[in-house]
CSV table of C-alpha atoms and ligand atoms in Angstrom, one decimal:
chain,number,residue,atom,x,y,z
S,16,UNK,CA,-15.3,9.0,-14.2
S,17,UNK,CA,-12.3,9.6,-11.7
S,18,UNK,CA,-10.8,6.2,-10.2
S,19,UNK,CA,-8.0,6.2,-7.7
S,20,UNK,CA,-7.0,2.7,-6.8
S,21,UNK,CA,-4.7,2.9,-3.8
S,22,UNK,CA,-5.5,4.6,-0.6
S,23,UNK,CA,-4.4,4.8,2.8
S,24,UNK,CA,-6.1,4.8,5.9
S,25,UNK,CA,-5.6,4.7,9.6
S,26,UNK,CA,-5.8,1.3,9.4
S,27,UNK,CA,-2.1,1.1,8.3
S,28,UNK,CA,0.0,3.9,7.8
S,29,UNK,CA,-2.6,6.8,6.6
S,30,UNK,CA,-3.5,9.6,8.5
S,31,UNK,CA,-7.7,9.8,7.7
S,32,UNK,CA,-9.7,7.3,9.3
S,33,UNK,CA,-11.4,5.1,6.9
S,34,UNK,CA,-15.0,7.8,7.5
S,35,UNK,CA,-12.6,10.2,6.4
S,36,UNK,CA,-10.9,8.9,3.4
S,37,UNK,CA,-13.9,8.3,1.7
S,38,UNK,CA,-15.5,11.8,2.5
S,39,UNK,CA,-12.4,13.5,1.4
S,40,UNK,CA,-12.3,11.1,-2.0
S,41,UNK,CA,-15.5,12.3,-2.2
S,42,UNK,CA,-15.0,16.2,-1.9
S,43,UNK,CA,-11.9,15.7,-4.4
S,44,UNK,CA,-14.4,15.1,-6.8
S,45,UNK,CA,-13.6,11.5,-7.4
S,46,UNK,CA,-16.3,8.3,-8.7
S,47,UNK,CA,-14.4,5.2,-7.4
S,48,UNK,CA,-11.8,5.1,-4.4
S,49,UNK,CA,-10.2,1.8,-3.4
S,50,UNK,CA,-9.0,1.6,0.2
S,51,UNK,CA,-5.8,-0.4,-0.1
S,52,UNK,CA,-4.4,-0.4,3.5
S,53,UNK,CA,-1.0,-2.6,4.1
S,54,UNK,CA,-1.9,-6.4,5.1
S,55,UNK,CA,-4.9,-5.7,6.0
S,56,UNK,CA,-9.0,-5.2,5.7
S,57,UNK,CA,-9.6,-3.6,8.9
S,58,UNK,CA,-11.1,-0.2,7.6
S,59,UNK,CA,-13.4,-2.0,5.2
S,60,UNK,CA,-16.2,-1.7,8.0
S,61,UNK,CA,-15.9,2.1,8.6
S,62,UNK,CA,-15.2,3.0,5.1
S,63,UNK,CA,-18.7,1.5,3.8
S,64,UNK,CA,-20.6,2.9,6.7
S,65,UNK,CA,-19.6,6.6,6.1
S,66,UNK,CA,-19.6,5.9,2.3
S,67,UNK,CA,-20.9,9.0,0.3
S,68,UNK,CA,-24.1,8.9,-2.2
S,69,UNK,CA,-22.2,8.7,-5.8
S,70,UNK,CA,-19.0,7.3,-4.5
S,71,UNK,CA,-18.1,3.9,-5.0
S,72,UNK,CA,-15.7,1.9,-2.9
S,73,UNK,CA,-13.3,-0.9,-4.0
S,74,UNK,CA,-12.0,-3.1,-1.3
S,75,UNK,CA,-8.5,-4.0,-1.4
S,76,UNK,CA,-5.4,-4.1,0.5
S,77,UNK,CA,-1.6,-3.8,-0.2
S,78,UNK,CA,0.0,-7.0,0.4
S,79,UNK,CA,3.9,-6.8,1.6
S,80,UNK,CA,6.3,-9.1,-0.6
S,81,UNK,CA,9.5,-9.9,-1.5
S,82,UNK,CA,11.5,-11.3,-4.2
S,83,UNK,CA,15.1,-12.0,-4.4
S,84,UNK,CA,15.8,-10.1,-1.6
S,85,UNK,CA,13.7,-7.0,-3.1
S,86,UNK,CA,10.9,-5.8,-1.1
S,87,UNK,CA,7.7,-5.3,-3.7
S,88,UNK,CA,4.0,-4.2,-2.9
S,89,UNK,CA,1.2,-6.3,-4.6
S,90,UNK,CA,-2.1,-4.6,-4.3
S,91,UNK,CA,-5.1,-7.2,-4.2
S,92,UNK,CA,-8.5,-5.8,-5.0
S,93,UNK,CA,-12.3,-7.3,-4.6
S,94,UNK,CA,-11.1,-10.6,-2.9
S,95,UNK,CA,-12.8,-12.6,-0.2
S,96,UNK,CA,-12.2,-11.0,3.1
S,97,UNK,CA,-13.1,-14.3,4.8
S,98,UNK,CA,-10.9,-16.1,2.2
S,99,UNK,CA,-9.1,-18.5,5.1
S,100,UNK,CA,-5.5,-19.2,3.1
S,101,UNK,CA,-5.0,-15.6,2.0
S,102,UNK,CA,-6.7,-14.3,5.6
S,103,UNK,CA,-4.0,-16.1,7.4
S,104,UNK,CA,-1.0,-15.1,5.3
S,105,UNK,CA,-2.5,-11.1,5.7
S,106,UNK,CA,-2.3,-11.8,9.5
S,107,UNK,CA,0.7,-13.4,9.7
S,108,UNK,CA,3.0,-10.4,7.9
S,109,UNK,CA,0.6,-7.3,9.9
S,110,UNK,CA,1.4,-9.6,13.3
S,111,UNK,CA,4.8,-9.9,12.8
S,112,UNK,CA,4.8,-6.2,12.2
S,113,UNK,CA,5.3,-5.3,15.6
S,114,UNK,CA,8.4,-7.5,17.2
S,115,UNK,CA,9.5,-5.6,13.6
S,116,UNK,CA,8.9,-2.0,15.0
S,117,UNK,CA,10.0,-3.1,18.4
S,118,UNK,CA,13.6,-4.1,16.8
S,119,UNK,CA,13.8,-1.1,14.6
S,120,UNK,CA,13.1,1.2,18.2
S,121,UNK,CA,15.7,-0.5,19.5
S,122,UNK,CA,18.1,-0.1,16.9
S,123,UNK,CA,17.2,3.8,16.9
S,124,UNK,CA,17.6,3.4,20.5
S,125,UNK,CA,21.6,2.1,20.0
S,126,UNK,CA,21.9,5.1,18.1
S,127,UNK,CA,21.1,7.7,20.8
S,128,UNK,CA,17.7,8.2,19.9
S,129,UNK,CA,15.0,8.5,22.7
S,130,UNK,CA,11.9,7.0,20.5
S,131,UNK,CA,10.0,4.6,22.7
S,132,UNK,CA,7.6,1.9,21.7
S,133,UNK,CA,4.9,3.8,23.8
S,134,UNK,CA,5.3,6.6,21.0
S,135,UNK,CA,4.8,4.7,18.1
S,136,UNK,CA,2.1,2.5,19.8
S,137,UNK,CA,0.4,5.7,20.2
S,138,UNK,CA,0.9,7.1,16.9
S,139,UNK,CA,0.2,3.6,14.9
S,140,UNK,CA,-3.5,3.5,17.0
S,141,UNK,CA,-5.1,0.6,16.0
S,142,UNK,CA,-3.1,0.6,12.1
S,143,UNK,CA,-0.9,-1.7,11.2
S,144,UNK,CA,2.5,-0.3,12.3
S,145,UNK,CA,5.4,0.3,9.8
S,146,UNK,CA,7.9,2.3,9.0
S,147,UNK,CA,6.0,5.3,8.3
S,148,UNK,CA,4.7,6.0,12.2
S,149,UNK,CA,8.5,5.2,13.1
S,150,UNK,CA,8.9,8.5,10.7
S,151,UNK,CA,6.3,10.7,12.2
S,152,UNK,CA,8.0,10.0,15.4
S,153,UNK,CA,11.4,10.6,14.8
S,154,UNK,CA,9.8,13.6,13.2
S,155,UNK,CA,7.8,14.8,16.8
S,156,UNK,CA,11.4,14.2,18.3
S,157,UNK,CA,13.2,16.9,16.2
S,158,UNK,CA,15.6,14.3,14.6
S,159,UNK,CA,14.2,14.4,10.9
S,160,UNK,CA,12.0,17.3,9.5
S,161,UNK,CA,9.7,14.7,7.6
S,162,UNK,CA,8.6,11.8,6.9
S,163,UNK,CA,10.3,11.4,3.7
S,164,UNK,CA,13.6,12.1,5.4
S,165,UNK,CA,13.3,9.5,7.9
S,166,UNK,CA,13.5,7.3,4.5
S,167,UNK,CA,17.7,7.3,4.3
S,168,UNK,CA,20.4,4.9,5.0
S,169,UNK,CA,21.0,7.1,8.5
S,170,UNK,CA,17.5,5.5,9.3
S,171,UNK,CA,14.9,3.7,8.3
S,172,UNK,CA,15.2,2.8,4.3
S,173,UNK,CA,15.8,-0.6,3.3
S,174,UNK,CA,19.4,-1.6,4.2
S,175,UNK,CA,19.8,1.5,6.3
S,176,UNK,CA,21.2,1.8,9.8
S,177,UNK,CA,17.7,1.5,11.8
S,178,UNK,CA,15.9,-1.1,9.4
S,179,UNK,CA,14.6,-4.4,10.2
S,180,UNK,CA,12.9,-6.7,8.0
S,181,UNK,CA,9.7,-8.4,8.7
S,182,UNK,CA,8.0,-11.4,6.8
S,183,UNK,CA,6.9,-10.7,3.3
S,184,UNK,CA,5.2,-13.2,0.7
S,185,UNK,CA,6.4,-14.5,-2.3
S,186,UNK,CA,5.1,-12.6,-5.0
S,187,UNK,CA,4.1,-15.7,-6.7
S,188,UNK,CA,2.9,-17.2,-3.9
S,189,UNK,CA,0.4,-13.7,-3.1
S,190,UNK,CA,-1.0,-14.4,-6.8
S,191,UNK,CA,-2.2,-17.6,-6.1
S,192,UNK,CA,-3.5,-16.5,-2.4
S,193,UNK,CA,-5.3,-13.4,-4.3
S,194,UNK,CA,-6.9,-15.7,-7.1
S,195,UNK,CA,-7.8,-18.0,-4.4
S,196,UNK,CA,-10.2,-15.5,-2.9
S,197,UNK,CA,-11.4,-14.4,-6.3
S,198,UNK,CA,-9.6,-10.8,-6.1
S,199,UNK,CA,-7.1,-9.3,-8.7
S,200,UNK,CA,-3.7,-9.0,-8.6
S,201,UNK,CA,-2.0,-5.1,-9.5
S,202,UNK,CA,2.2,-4.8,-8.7
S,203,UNK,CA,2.1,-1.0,-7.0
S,204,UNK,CA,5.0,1.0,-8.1
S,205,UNK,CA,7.0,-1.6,-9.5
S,206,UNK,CA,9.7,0.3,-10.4
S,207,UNK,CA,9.5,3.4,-7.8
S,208,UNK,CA,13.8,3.4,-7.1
S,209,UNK,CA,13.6,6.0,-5.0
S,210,UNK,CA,12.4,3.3,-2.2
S,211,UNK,CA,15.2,0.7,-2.9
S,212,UNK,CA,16.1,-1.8,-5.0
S,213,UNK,CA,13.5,-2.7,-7.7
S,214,UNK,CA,12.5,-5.8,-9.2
S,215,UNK,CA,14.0,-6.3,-13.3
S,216,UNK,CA,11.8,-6.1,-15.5
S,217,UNK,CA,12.2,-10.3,-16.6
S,218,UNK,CA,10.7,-10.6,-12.8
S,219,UNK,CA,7.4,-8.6,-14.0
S,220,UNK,CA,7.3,-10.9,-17.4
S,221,UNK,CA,7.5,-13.9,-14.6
S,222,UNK,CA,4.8,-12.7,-12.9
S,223,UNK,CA,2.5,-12.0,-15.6
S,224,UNK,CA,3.0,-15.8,-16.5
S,225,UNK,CA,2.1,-16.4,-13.3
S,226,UNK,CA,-1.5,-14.3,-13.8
S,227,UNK,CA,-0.3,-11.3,-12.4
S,228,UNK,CA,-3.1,-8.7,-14.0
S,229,UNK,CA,-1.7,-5.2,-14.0
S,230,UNK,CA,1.1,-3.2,-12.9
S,231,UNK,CA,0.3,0.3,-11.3
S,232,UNK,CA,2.0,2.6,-14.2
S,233,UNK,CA,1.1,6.1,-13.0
S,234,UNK,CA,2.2,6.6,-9.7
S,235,UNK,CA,4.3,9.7,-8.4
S,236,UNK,CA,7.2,7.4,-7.6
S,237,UNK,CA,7.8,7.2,-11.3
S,238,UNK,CA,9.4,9.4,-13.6
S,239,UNK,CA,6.9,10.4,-17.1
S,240,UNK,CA,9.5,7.9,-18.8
S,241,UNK,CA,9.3,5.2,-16.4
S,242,UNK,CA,5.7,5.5,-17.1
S,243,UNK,CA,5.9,5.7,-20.7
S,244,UNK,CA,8.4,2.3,-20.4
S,245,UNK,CA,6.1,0.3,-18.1
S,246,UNK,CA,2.9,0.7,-20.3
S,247,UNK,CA,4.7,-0.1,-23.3
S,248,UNK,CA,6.0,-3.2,-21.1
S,249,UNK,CA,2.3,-3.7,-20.0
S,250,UNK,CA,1.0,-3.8,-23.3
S,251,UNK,CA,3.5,-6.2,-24.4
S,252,UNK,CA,2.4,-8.2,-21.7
S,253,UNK,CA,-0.8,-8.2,-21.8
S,254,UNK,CA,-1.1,-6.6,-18.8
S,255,UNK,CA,-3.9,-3.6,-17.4
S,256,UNK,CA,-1.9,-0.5,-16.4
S,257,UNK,CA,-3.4,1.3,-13.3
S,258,UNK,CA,-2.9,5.0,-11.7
S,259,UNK,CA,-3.5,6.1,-8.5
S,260,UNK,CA,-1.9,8.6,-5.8
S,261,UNK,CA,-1.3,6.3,-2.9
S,262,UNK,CA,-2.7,8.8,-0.4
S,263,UNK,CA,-1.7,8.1,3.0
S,264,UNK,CA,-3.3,11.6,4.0
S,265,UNK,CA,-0.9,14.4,5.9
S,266,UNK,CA,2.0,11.8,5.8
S,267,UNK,CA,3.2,12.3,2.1
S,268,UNK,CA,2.4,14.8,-0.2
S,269,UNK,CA,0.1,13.5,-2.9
S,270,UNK,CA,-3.3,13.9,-2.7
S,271,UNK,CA,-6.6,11.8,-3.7
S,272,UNK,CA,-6.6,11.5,-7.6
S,273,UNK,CA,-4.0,12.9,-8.1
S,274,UNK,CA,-3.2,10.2,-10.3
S,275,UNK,CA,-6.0,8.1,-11.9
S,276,UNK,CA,-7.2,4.5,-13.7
S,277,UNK,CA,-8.6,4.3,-17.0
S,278,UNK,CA,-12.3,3.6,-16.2
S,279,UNK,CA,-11.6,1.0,-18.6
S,280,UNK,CA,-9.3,-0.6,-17.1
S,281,UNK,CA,-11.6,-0.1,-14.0
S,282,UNK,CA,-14.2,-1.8,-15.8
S,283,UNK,CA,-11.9,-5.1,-16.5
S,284,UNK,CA,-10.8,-5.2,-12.9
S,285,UNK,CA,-14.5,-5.1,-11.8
S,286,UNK,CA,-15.3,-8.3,-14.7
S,287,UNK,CA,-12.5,-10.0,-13.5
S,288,UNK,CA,-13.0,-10.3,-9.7
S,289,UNK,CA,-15.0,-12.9,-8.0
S,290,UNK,CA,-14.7,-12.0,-4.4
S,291,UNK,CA,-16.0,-9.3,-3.9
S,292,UNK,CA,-18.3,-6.5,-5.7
S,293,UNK,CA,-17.4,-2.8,-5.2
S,294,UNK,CA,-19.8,-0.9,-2.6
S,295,UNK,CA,-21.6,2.3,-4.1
S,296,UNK,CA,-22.2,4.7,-1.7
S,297,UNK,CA,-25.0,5.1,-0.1
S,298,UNK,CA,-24.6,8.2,1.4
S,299,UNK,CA,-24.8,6.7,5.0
S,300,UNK,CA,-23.0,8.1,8.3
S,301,UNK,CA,-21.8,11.7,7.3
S,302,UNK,CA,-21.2,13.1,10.9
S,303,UNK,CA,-17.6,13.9,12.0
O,409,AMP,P1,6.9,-0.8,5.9
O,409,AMP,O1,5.7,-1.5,5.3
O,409,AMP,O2,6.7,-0.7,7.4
O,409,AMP,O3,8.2,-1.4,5.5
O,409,AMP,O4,6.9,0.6,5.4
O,409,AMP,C1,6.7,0.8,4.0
O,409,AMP,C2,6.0,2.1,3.8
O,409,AMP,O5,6.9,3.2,4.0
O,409,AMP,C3,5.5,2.3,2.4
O,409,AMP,O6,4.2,1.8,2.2
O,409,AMP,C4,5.4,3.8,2.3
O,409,AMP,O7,4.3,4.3,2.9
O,409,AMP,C5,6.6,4.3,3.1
O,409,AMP,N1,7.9,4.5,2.4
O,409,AMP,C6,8.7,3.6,1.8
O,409,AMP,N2,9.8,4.1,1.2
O,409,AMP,C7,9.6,5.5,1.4
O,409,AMP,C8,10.3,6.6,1.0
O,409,AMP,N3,11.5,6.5,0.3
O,409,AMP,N4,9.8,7.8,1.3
O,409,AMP,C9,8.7,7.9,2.0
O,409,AMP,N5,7.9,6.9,2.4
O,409,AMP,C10,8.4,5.7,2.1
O,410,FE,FE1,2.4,3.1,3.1
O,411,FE,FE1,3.3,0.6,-1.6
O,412,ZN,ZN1,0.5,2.2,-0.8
């Protein structure tokens, strides 16, 4: 059994639509996907209908927090779509998501750089906007080869020159919204520095008190000791340790499971959620 747990779509800052993530997951051979798209479930829809025979789909989301000033990823798996308390928070963080880009295009803007909103508008489509179509487009206008290099304190990391926050839950508080709508509760990349500041590790032991149930140890953002440290910190904490790529398509360089879940562990997550049951494929819409 192959499981990836955290995918991107067009529905926030991946470059498949939801029809194509899951055929793709399927050609790279995988059993499970989850389609984890930032605060929001707006792929959901698409992703079921073009679902592939022998593929199996776990509905999530990647929920934007912060804590201490630290911004953190929780990803949130099988919950209640319809779930009104943890609905409302997901809109309220993906709406304020746009007076966000429109301050960081303005910012770019000061600094000489002829971005426009209609550019990013265009490039976001109907996804969530962040800081990623920001990239491609200073990318299109020659200012940054990639992506990744948009991702500096000359532009758009956390702190740096172009950045603008937007509204991010408590981590504490996204727990109890998550358990609420019977899903479970996974920290992504807790301790991927390259991004930013991280969360200490007392923070994760916190959160775990709080019912936190895993923490996403295999992730390309960490180092093979980071990984060894956080399952032995996992384990200690009786907490499920997850893989997964994070595929966000052409936009970063790993590709579907390229890291992977324990099927396990994947078996535990399943047990554990109430809100929602994962979607085997039933080899529906597979036109183009
Ligand atoms: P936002 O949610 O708009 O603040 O953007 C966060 C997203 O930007 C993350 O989900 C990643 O897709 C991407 N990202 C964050 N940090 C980096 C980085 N250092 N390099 C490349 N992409 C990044
Ligand atoms: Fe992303
Ligand atoms: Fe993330
Ligand atoms: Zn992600």
């Amino acid at each position: 059994m192959r499981i990836d747990l955290h995918a991107h779509s067009t529905a926030s800052d991946g470059t498949d639509t939801p029809a194509e993530l899951v055929r793709n997951a399927a050609a790279a051979g995988l059993d499970v996907v989850a389609l984890t798209d930032h605060d929001t479930t707006r792929g959901y829809a698409d992703a079921i209908d073009a679902l592939p025979a022998g593929l199996t789909l776990v509905t999530g989301a990647e929920l934007s927090c912060r804590l201490d000033g630290v911004s953190m990823h929780m990803l949130a798996y099988l919950f209640d779509p319809e779930e009104p308390e943890l609905l409302a928070e997901r809109e309220l963080v993906r709406d304020d998501r746009t007076p966000r880009a429109q301050g960081m295009i303005a910012r770019l803007r000061e600094l000489g750089v002829p971005i426009t909103w209609a550019q990013v508008a265009r490039i976001a489509g109907d996804g969530s906007v962040g800081r990623p179509h920001i990239a491609s487009a200073l990318v299109e206008l020659g200012v940054v080869p990639t992506v990744n290099d948009a991702f500096t304190e000359q532009w758009l990391s956390d702190g740096g020159r172009a950045f603008v926050e937007k509204h991010e839950t408590d981590p504490f508080e996204a727990i109890r919204l998550i358990k609420g709508a019977g899903g479970v509760a996974v920290f992504a990349h807790p301790a991927a520095a390259k991004r930013g500041r991280t969360v200490p590790e007392s923070a994760i032991a916190e959160l775990a008190a709080a019912g936190l149930d895993g923490i996403e140890v295999d992730h390309m953002d960490h180092e093979p000791e980071t990984r060894a440290r956080l399952r032995g910190l996992a384990a200690e904490l009786g907490l499920l340790s997850t893989g997964s790529s994070d595929y966000h398509g052409s936009r970063k360089t790993c590709l579907l499971g390229e890291f992977t879940t324990d099927p396990e562990v994947y078996g535990e997550i399943t047990r554990r959620a109430t809100g929602a049951f994962p979607v085997p494929g039933a080899g529906g819409n597979q036109g183009v």
